[in-house]
Structure formats: structure tokens, C-alpha cells
XYZ file of C-alpha atoms in Angstrom:
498
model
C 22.300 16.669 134.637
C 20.424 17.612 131.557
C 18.038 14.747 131.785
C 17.370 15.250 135.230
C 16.368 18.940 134.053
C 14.141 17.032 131.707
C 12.340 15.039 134.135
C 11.746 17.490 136.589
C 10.236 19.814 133.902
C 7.716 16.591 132.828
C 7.425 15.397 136.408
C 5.691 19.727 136.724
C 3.770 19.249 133.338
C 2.002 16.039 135.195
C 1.371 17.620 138.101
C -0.112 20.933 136.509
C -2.292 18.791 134.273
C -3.938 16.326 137.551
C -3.781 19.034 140.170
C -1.637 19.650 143.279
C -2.252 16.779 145.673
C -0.790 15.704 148.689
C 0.426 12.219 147.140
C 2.496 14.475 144.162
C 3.969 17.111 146.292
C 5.801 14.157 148.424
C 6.337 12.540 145.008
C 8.127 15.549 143.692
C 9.879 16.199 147.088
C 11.464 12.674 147.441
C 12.459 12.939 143.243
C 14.033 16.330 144.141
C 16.180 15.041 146.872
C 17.434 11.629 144.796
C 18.723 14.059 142.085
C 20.273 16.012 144.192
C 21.805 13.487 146.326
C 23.182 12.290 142.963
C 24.486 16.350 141.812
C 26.408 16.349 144.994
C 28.299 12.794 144.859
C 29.444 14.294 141.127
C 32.768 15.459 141.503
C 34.336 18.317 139.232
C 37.976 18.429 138.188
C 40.155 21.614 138.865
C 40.381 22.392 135.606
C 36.487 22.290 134.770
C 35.918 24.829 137.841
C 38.273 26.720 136.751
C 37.027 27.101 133.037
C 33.617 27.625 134.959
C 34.506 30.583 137.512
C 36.181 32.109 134.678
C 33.306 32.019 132.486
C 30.799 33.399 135.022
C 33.767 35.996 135.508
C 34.255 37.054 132.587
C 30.499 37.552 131.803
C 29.474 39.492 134.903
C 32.528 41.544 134.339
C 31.648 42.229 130.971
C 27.722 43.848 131.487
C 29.745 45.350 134.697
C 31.610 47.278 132.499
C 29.373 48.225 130.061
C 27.676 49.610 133.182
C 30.828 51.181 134.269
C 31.090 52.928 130.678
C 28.069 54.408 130.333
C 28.293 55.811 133.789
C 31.353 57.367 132.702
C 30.100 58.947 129.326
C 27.423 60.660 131.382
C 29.904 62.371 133.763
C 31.512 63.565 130.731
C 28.716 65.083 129.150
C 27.671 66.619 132.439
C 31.322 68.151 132.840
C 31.160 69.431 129.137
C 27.948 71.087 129.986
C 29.118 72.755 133.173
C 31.943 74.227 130.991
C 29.991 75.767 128.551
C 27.874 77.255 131.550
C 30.190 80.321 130.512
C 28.676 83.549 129.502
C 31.495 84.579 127.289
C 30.395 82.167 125.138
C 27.939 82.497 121.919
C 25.361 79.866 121.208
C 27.475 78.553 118.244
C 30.354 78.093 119.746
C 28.712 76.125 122.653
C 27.332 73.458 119.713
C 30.625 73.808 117.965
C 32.307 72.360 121.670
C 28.975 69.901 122.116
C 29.942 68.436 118.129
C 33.513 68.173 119.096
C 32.661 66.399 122.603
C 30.668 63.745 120.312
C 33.129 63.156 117.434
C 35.154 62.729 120.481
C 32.760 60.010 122.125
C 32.473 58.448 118.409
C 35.742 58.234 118.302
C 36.530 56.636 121.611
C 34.216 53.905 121.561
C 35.886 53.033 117.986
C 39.467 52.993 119.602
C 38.126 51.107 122.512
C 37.330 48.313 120.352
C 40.841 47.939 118.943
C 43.258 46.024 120.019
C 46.167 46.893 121.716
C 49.684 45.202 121.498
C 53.358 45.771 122.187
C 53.468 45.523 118.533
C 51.934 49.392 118.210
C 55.102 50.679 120.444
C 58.119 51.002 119.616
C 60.768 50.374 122.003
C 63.463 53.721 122.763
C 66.064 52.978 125.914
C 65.011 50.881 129.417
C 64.877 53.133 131.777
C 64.558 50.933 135.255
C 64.286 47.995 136.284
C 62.434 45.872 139.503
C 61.980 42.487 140.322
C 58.831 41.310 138.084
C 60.068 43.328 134.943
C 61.504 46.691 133.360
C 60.263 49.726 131.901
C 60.758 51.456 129.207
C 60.665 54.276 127.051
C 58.435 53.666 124.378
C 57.061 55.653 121.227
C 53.498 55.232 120.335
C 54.065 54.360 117.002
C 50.412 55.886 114.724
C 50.641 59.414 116.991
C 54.334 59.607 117.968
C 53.653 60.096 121.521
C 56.229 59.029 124.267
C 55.214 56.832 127.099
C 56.874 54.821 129.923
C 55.953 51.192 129.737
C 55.975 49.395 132.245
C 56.232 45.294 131.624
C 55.233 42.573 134.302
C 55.630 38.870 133.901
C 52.389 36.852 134.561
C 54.280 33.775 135.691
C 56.625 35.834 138.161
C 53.303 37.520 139.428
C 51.533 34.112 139.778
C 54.619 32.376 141.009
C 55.483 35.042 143.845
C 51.366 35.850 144.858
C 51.806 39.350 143.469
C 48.391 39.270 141.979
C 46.805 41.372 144.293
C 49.393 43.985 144.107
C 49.457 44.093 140.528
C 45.443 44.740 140.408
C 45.675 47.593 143.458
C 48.210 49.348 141.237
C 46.345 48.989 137.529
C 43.062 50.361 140.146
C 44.754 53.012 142.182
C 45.922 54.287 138.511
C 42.622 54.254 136.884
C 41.047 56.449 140.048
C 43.867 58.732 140.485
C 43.737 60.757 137.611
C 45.241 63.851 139.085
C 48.051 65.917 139.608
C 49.911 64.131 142.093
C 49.926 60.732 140.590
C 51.551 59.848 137.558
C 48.992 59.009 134.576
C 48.190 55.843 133.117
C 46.931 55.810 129.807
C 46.369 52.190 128.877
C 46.687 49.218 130.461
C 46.537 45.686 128.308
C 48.076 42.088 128.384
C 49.031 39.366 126.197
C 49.762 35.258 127.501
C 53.350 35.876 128.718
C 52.950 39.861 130.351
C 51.034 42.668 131.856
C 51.764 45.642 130.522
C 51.153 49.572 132.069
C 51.567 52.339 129.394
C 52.088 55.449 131.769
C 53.083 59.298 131.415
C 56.649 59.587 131.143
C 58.383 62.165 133.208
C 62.040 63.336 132.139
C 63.049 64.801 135.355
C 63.800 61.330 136.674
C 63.417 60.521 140.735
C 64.493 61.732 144.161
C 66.962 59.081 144.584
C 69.039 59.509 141.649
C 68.303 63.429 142.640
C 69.623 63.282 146.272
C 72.667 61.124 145.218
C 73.507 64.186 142.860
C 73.266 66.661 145.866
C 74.020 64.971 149.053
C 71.760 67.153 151.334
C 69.264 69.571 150.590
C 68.829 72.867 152.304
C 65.885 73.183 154.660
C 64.212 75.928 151.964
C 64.744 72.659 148.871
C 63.520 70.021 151.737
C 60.265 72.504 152.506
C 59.336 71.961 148.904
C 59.760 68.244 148.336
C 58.374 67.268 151.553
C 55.485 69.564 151.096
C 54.842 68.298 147.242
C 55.276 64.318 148.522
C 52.820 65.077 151.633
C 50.274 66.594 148.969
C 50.565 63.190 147.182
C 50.176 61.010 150.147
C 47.120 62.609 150.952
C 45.494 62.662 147.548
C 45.936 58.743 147.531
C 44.399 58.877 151.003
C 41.193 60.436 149.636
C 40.625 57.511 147.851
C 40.563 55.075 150.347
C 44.622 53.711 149.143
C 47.669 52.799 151.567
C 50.704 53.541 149.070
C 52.370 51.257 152.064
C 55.935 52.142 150.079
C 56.654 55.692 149.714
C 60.635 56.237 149.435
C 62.594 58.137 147.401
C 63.119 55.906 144.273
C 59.275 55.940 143.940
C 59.053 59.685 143.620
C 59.339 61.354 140.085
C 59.926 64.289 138.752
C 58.249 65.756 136.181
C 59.447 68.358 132.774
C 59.339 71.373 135.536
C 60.636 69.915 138.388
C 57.639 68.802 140.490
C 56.538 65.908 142.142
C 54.455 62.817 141.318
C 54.072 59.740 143.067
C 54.734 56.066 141.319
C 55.325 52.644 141.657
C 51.850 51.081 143.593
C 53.021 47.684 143.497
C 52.768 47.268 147.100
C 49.476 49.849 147.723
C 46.743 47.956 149.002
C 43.095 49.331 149.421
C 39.739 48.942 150.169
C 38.875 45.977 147.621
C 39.047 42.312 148.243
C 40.499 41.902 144.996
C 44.061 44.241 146.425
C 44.320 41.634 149.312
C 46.378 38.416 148.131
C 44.852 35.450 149.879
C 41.654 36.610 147.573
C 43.644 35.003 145.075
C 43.669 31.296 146.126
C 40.253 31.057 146.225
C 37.961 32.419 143.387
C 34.919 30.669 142.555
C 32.931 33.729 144.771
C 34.155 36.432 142.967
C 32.077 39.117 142.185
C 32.299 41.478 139.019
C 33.134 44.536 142.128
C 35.908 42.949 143.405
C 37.889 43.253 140.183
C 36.859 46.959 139.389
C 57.803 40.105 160.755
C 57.786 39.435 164.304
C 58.018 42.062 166.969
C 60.776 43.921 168.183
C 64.157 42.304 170.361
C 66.461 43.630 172.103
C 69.246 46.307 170.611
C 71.692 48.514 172.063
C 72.609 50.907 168.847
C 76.357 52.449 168.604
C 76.404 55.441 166.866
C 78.468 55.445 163.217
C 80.263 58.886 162.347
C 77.394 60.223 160.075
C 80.283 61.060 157.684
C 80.975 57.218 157.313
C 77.047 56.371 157.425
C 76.692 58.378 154.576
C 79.321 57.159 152.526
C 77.966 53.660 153.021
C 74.606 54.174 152.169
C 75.293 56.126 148.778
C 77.667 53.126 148.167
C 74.997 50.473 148.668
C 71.733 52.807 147.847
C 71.624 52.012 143.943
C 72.091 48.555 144.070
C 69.293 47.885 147.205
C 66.887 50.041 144.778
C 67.420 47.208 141.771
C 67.467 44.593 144.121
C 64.464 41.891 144.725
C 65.027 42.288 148.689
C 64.450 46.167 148.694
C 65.793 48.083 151.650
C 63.729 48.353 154.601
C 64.950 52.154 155.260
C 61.640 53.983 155.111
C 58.780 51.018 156.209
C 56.978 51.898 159.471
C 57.617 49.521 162.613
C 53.971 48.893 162.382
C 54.236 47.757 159.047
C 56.514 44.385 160.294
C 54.831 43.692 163.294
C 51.441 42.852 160.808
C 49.155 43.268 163.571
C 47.302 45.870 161.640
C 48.678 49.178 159.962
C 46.194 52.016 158.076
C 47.567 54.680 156.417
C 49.370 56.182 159.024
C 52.647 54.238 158.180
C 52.904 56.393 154.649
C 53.312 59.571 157.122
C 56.295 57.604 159.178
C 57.887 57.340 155.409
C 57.635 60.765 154.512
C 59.399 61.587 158.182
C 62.296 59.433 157.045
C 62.442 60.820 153.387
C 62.881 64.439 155.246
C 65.607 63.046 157.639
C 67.441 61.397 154.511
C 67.108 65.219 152.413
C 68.662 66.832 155.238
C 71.071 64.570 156.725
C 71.996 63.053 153.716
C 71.108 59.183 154.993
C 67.840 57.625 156.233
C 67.973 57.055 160.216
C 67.778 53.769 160.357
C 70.341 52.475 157.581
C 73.018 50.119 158.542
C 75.028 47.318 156.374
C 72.760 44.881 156.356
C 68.984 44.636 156.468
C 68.831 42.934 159.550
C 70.396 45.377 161.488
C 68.341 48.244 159.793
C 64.885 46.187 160.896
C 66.300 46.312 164.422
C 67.092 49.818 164.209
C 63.311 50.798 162.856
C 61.707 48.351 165.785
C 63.868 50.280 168.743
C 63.143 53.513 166.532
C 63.222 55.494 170.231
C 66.768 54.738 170.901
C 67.929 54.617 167.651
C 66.355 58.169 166.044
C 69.014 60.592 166.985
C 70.383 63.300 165.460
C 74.375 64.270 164.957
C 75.564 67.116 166.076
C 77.994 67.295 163.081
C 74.954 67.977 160.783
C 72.842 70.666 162.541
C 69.412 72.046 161.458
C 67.096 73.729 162.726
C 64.644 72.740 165.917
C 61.531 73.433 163.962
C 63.055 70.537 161.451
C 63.779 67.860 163.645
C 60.481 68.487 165.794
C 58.476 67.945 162.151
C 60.926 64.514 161.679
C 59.756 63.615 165.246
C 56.534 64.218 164.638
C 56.412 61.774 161.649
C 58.570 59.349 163.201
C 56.565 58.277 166.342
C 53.688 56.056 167.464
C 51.074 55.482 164.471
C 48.067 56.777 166.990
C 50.049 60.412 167.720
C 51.911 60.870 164.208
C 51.659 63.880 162.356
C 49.120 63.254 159.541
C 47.277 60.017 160.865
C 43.752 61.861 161.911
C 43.523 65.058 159.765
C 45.586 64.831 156.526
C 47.474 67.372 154.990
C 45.690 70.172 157.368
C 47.558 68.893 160.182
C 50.808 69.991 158.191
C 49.657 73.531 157.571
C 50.108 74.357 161.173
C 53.090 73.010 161.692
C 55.524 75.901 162.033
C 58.490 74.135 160.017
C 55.512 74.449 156.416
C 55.539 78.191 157.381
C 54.925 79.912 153.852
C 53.924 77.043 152.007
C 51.510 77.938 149.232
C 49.690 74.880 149.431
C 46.695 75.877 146.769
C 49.758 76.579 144.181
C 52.493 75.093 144.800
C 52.498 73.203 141.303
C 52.104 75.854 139.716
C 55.294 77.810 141.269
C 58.769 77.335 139.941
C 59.830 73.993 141.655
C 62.927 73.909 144.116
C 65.468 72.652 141.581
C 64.663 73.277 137.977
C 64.942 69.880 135.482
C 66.888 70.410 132.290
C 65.017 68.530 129.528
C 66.255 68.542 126.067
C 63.418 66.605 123.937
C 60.891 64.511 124.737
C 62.384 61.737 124.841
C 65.168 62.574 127.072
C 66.674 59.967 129.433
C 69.720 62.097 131.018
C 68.200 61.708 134.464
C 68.144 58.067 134.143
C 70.487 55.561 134.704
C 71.540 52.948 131.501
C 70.936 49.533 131.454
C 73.371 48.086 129.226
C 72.783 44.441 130.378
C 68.842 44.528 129.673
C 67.901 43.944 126.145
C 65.777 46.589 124.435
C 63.553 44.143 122.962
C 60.513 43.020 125.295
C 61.346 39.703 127.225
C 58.754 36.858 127.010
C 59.124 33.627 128.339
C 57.974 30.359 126.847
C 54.135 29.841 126.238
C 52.831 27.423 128.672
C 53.237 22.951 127.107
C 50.637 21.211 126.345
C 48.905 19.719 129.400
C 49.971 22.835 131.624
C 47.678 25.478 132.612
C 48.136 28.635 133.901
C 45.925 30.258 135.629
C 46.313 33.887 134.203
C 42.657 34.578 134.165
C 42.816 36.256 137.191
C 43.873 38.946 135.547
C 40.959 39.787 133.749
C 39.337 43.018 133.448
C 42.717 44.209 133.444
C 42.295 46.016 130.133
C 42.082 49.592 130.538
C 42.294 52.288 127.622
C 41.941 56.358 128.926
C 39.290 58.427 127.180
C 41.953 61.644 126.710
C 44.804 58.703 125.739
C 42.464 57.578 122.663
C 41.314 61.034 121.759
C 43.968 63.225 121.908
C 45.300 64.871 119.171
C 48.100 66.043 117.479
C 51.856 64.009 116.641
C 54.830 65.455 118.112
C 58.081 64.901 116.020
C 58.812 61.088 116.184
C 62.350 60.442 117.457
């Protein structure tokens, strides 16, 4: 190819030197097409493509970024500036704050450049566990901070086409750097895993919270359902579909307040969140990295004292299982003939049924049977007499759990909720800042009480064998996967190390 490069370039040089005829241009036209009649017949191995898409990958992500970066530092200078747009303040102090901002900066970019490894954590107690990995508690080990790290293995990711999940949660937790979602502070991989370095929040989840207390009063569910609602709409905003909101995936923070988790299944707006991106890569673009219907069921009413009994008896193991329980998925969801992000609203409907009740609707022995309850969800939603509430209570669980196109949520968001008579009295501008429902009890920072143990789950991280010689995998898809917070790298002070 390189001396056809060469001949074109001389077969120019003659032309340019005797002129532009007729004769030359047909000369030139006819060369053109033998070379590349020739390209075309030359046929590429996998492996070459591959080390050629990654290459153009990796360089038009790495200018993307440096893009992306400076884009960034100039939204923090404009926010610092707003700030100091303060009268209260004197002129020195406003350049003492600008030095500080750019020590800050300085600092930042040096941190950025470092590399990050499992070897600068140090491993405390696992704290849960899925079907790709574990997480953990972890102690950052040159400031003494605590984190929750989260480890995924590449070849379970590859193997099972969770790619594009795995890149729509490291995405959704770089944009949603508020309140409601829990933080991510650095994201990094080595050959074997991905790992997530997150916030880590003491108060444990719903689950483990509503298997304490059986039900929750209507005043307790108000609070959680408003909180989780909140969250669901924040994600909204940003053009995500969490797609698997349930109570195992809601945490609780130090005070007692909610924040949503676990995005391994939210899909978005970006071709890179939708898996059959995946198979085919060689026209990706720098941007794109930043069940069958329903049969027939006749349902037979369990006491809801013996439902409930069965489902806290099976409820922790479905949560560490690889199948999952199908409890709180919208019908919508498994007929796959299009969802948006009206099936997050059905969820929070069932959560609310499961806090009062003390079971989901739906649940049953087996997940068959639950599917068929969720697909004949008109026969099958029904509430026992036994457990009363209120009318304005089961009208808002109604209102969640009905056709995507009339639920409660679907058009305007969280201001549908605010007129719903069952939210009466919700402080919805301050409700985070109010003393939540059920207060947490934390005793350090590192305090796993609200956790469950995992005896059988080594400490150390797991890493599976490196690939042979003459294998390859294909874990460059995970690049620009990186990600390192600007407060995570500047923040100061070191609380007591364990």
C-alpha cells in the first residue's frame, strides 16, 4: 500500500510538471481504479482490525477528552466566580479563594496523571455481593478515607454482553453528581477487572431495612416513597431509565436518607449503553463512549400471612442470586416492544405496596408464576382485607401500577406526585434536610452493622488468570473507562485510619 502511495504521489508530480491534459486525467483515473481494485481484494485478519479500531479509538478518545477537561475547568472557574459574587466578602479574601481554587486545579491535573490501582486500597469487610463481582469496604490508603468498591470481572462482562450496562452505569455516575445518587469518585481498571470506587453509606438498604420491620406505617412509607420518587426523577432529568429500581438497590445514608444505586441495568440515550453496539465497533465515535407476551392465568389468592412468610424466607437469597426476582419489573419491560421511563414509576408503585403490606404484589414461589402474575397485573393486584390502609394509599399504588400511557409520573415527573392527596405535607424542597423517617445508628466510619457478612467470599480481590498466549481478549472496549473526580483528588484532610 505504501508504494502505491508512492506512485500516485509521482504519477501527480508528472502531471503538474506537463500540464493537465485529457490523455493524463484518464491515465490517472484508470491507475486509480487498478489500485484500488487491488486495496479491496486485500483481506485483513480480525485481529489486525481490531488493533486498528482500537487505535483510532483510543486516539479520538484521547483529544475528546482533553476537550472534555478543559470544558470542565472552565465551569469551575465560572462557579468559583459566581461564589465570590458575595458582598460580604473583602477583595483579599476573594484572591485568597481564587489562589486556593488554582492550587486546587494544580493539584488535580497532577493526581490525574497518577495511576490508580487496587494496590492504593486497602481491603476492610465485603459488604455484597452480585453476579459479575463483590464490593467492598475499602480504605484509601495515603488519606484514610473509606469507600465502597465495587469490583467487576472483564471476562464475566464480555462473556455475558454486559458491556453496555457496565458503561451506562460508570456514565450515569459521572453525570449524576447530586444528592439523590450515590457518588462515584474514581473509576479505573486493570487486565482481569473494572473497578467503581463509590461513597460508602453506613445506613445499609431498604431490603435489609424492611426485613427488620415487616411493614411500615403509612407516615414511614410517605417518606421513603417520596425520597425514592425524588431519585427517579433526578435520573430522569438526565435522559437515564434506571430500568431496576427495587428495594435492595436503595441505600441509606449516615442520617437515614435515601440514595439510589446499582445502574447495572440503566440504559440511556447513548449508543454506547445499548449492547448490540458492542459486536460491532469499527464505527465508533469518541461520543459514543463519553419475554413474550402475556397467557392465560386464573390467580388464587394466598393468606397474605403465608405470602409474607414466604417471601422474607426466599427474599435474601433471590437478591444474591444471578436470576434476580422479577417482583418489581414493569409488564412492559418483558413484552420488549418498547418501554421509556415510565416502567421506573410501575417499580416505585410496587416498592410502596411491599412497605405497607409487607410483600410485593406479584410474588409467588417461583419466578414463573410471579411473571404471570405481573402480565395479568389487573386480576392479580388486589388488596387483603386482613391488612387495611387507607383509600388515599391504595389509589397512589393504583396509580403507579397501571398502563405505562396513564401511570402516575410518566408525562410530568415528580409534579404529578405533589398533587396527589396521599404526598399531602410533603416538604419536597427539604426533605433531605429533615430528620429522616427512621434514624441510622452509625458508630464509625467504617461501620458495617447494617450489612450482612460474607464469610464464604475472600477479602482479598479475586482475579482470574491472565489471558495464554495466542488468546485475545477483547477488553478494549472498555476504554475511556478511567474516571478520577475533581473533589475525590482534592479533598483534604485524613480521618482516623481504622
Amino acid at each position: 500500500m505504501n508504494i502505491n502511495c508512492h506512485r500516485t504521489k509521482e504519477m501527480f508530480l508528472s502531471i503538474s510538471a506537463t500540464g493537465w491534459t485529457n490523455q493524463s486525467i484518464t491515465k490517472l483515473r484508470k491507475k486509480t481504479k487498478t489500485m484500488a481494485a487491488a486495496e479491496s481484494s486485500i483481506r485483513f485478519s480480525d485481529h489486525t482490525i481490531d488493533k486498528a479500531t482500537k487505535a483510532k479509538v483510543t486516539l479520538e478518545n484521547y483529544y475528546s477528552n482533553l476537550k472534555t477537561q478543559h470544558c470542565e475547568r472552565v465551569q469551575r472557574l465560572a462557579k468559583l466566580e459566581a461564589s465570590l459574587k458575595d458582598d460580604s466578602l473583602s477583595t483579599s479574601q476573594k484572591q485568597e479563594k481564587r489562589l486556593q481554587h488554582a492550587q486546587k486545579e494544580t493539584e488535580f491535573l497532577r493526581l490525574k496523571r497518577s495511576r490508580l490501582g487496587v494496590e492504593d486500597f486497602e481491603a476492610l469487610k465485603v459488604i455484597g455481593r452480585g453476579a459479575f463481582g463483590e464490593v467492598r469496604l475499602v480504605q484509601k490508603k495515603d488519606t484514610g478515607h473509606v469507600y465502597a468498591m465495587k469490583v467487576l470481572r472483564k471476562a464475566d462482562m464480555l462473556e455475558k454482553e454486559q458491556v453496555a450496562h457496565v458503561r451506562a452505569e460508570r456514565d450515569i455516575l459521572v453525570e449524576a453528581d447530586h444528592q439523590w445518587v450515590v457518588k462515584m469518585y474514581y473509576s479505573f481498571q486493570d487486565p482481569v477487572n473494572l473497578y467503581l470506587i463509590m461513597e460508602f453509606l453506613p445506613g445499609g438498604d431498604m431490603m435489609t431495612l424492611l426485613m427488620k420491620k415487616d411493614t411500615l406505617s403509612e407516615e414511614f412509607t410517605q417518606f421513603y416513597i417520596g425520597e425514592t420518587a425524588l431519585a427517579i426523577d433526578s435520573i430522569h432529568k438526565l435522559g437515564f431509565i434506571h430500568r431496576d429500581i427495587k428495594p435492595d438497590n436503595l441505600l441509606l445514608d449516615a442520617r437515614g436518607h435515601l440514595k439510589l444505586s446499582d445502574f447495572g441495568l440503566c440504559t440511556g440515550l447513548k449508543k454506547s449503553h445499548r449492547t448490540d453496539f458492542y459486536r460491532d465497533l469499527s464505527q465508533a465515535k469518541p461520543s459514543d463512549f463519553i419475554g413474550t407476551g402475556a397467557s392465560s392465568f386464573i390467580f388464587s389468592p394466598m393468606d397474605s400471612k403465608r405470602r409474607a412468610e414466604s417471601w422474607k424466607r426466599n427474599r435474601r437469597a433471590l437478591a444474591y442470586s444471578t436470576v434476580g426476582t422479577p417482583d418489581y419489573i414493569a409488564p412492559e419491560v418483558f413484552l420488549q416492544t418498547g418501554y421509556g421511563p415510565a416502567c421506573d414509576w410501575w417499580s416505585l408503585g410496587v416498592i410502596m405496596y411491599e412497605m405497607l403490606m409487607g410483600y410485593p404484589p406479584f410474588c409467588s414461589d417461583n419466578p414463573q408464576d410471579t411473571y404471570r402474575k405481573v402480565m395479568n397485573w389487573r386480576e392479580t393486584l388486589i388488596f387483603p382485607p386482613e391488612t387495611p390502609i387507607s383509600e388515599e394509599a391504595r389509589e397512589t399504588i393504583v396509580r403507579f401500577c397501571c398502563e405505562a400511557e396513564r401511570r402516575m409520573g410518566s408525562s410530568r415527573g415528580i409534579e404529578e406526585l405533589k398533587c396527589v392527596p396521599f404526598f399531602r405535607g410533603v416538604d419536597w424542597e427539604h426533605i433531605r434536610e429533615r430528620p429522616a423517617a427512621i434514624p441510622v445508628e452509625v458508630q464509625s466510619i467504617d461501620d458495617t452493622s447494617n450489612f450482612d457478612d460474607f464469610p464464604d467470599v475472600t477479602l482479598e480481590i479475586p482475579s482470574a488468570p491472565l489471558p495464554q498466549d495466542g488468546e485475545i481478549l477483547k477488553d478494549w472496549v472498555f476504554i475511556n473507562y478511567t474516571f478520577k473526580r475533581f473533589e475525590g483528588l482534592t479533598q483534604r484532610g485524613t480521618p482516623t485510619k481504622k
